[in-house]
Structures are given as structure tokens and as C-alpha cells.
Tab-separated table of C-alpha atoms in Angstrom:
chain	number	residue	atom	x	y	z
A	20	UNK	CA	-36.739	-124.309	16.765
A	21	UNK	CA	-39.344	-121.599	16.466
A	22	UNK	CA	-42.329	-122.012	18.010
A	23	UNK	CA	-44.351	-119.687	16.407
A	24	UNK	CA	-42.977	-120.427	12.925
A	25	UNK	CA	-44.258	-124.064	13.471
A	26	UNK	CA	-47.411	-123.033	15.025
A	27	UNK	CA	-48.371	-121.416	12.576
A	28	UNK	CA	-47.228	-124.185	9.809
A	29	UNK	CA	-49.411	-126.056	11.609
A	30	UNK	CA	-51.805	-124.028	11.143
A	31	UNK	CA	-51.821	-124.168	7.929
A	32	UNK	CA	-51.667	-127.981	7.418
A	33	UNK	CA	-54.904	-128.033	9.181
A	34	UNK	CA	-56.519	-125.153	6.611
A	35	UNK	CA	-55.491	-127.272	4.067
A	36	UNK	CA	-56.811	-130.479	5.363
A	37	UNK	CA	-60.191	-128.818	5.654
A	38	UNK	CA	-60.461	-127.314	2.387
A	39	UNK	CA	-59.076	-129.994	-0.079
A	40	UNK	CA	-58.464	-132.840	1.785
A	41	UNK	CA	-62.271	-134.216	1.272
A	42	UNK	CA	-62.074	-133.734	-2.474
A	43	UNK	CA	-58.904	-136.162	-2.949
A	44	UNK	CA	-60.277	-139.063	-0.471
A	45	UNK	CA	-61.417	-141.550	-2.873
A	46	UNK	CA	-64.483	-142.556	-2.827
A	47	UNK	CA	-66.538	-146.205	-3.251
A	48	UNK	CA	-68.188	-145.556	-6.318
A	49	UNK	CA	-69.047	-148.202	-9.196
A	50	UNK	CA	-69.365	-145.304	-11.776
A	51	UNK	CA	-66.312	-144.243	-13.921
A	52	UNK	CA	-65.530	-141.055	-13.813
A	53	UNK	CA	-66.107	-138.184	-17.140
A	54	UNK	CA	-62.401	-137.096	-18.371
A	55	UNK	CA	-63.773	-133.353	-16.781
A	56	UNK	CA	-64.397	-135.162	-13.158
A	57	UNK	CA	-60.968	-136.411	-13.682
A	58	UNK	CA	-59.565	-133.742	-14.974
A	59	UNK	CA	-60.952	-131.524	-12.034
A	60	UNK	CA	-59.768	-134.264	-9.609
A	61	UNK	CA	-56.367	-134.288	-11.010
A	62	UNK	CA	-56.337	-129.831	-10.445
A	63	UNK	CA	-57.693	-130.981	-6.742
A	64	UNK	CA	-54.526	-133.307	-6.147
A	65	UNK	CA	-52.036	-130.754	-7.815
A	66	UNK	CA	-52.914	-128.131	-5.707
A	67	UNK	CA	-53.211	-130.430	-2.761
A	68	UNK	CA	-49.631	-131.473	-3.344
A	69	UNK	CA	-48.059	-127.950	-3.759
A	70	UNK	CA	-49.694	-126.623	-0.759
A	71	UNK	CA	-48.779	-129.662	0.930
A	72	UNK	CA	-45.105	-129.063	-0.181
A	73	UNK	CA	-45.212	-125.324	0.665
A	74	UNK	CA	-46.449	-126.433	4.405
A	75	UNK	CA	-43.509	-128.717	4.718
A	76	UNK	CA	-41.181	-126.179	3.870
A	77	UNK	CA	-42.233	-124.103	6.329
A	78	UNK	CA	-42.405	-127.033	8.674
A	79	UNK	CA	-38.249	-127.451	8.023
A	80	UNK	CA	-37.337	-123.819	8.079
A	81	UNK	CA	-39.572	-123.569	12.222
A	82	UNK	CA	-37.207	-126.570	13.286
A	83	UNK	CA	-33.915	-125.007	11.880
A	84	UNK	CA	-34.497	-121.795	12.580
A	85	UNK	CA	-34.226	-119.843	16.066
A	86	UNK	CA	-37.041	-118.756	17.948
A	87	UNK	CA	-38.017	-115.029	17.532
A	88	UNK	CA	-36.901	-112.692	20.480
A	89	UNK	CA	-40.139	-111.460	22.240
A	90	UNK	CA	-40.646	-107.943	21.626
């Protein structure tokens, strides 16, 4: 396992969580949504879920790969 491979995976899950992760929570509201607000939710969630796919990539090549020498 690299360490720094998945610290820095990590990193990254927790950039995403606090850039996108607020605009996919669903929210309580009574109001139906405009086809643009879904529309722009549905861009939200797609780019949510590639990032999201790209992180766990990363996340599987840290555990399989060897750590880095230092130096």
C-alpha cells in the first residue's frame, strides 16, 4: 500500500465532498422542480459520480501499489 497515494485520494474525496456534495443532498421541498433545476441537478450528480469514480480509482491503485522509496 502507498501511503501517500491514499493520502492524497483522500484528499481528494474530501474536496469533492465540499464542493458538490451539498448540491446533490436532496432537499424537503413541496415545490417541483423547472426541467433547467433538474437539468442542472442532473450535470451536479454526473459530475459528482465521475469524480467520485476517478477518487476510487485512485483509492485501488494506493492499496495495490507499493509505497514510494523516500528520496
Amino acid at each position: 500500500m502507498d501511503p501517500q497515494r491514499l493520502k492524497e485520494a483522500y484528499q481528494q474525496l474530501e474536496l469533492l465532498d465540499e464542493r458538490l456534495t451539498y448540491k446533490i443532498r436532496p432537499r424537503g421541498t413541496t415545490v417541483s422542480p423547472t426541467a433547467d433545476q433538474v437539468d442542472a441537478k442532473l450535470r451536479d450528480l454526473a459530475n459528482y459520480t465521475l469524480e467520485l469514480k476517478d477518487i476510487m480509482r485512485q483509492f485501488m491503485l494506493a492499496f495495490a501499489s507499493r509505497p514510494k522509496p523516500p528520496g
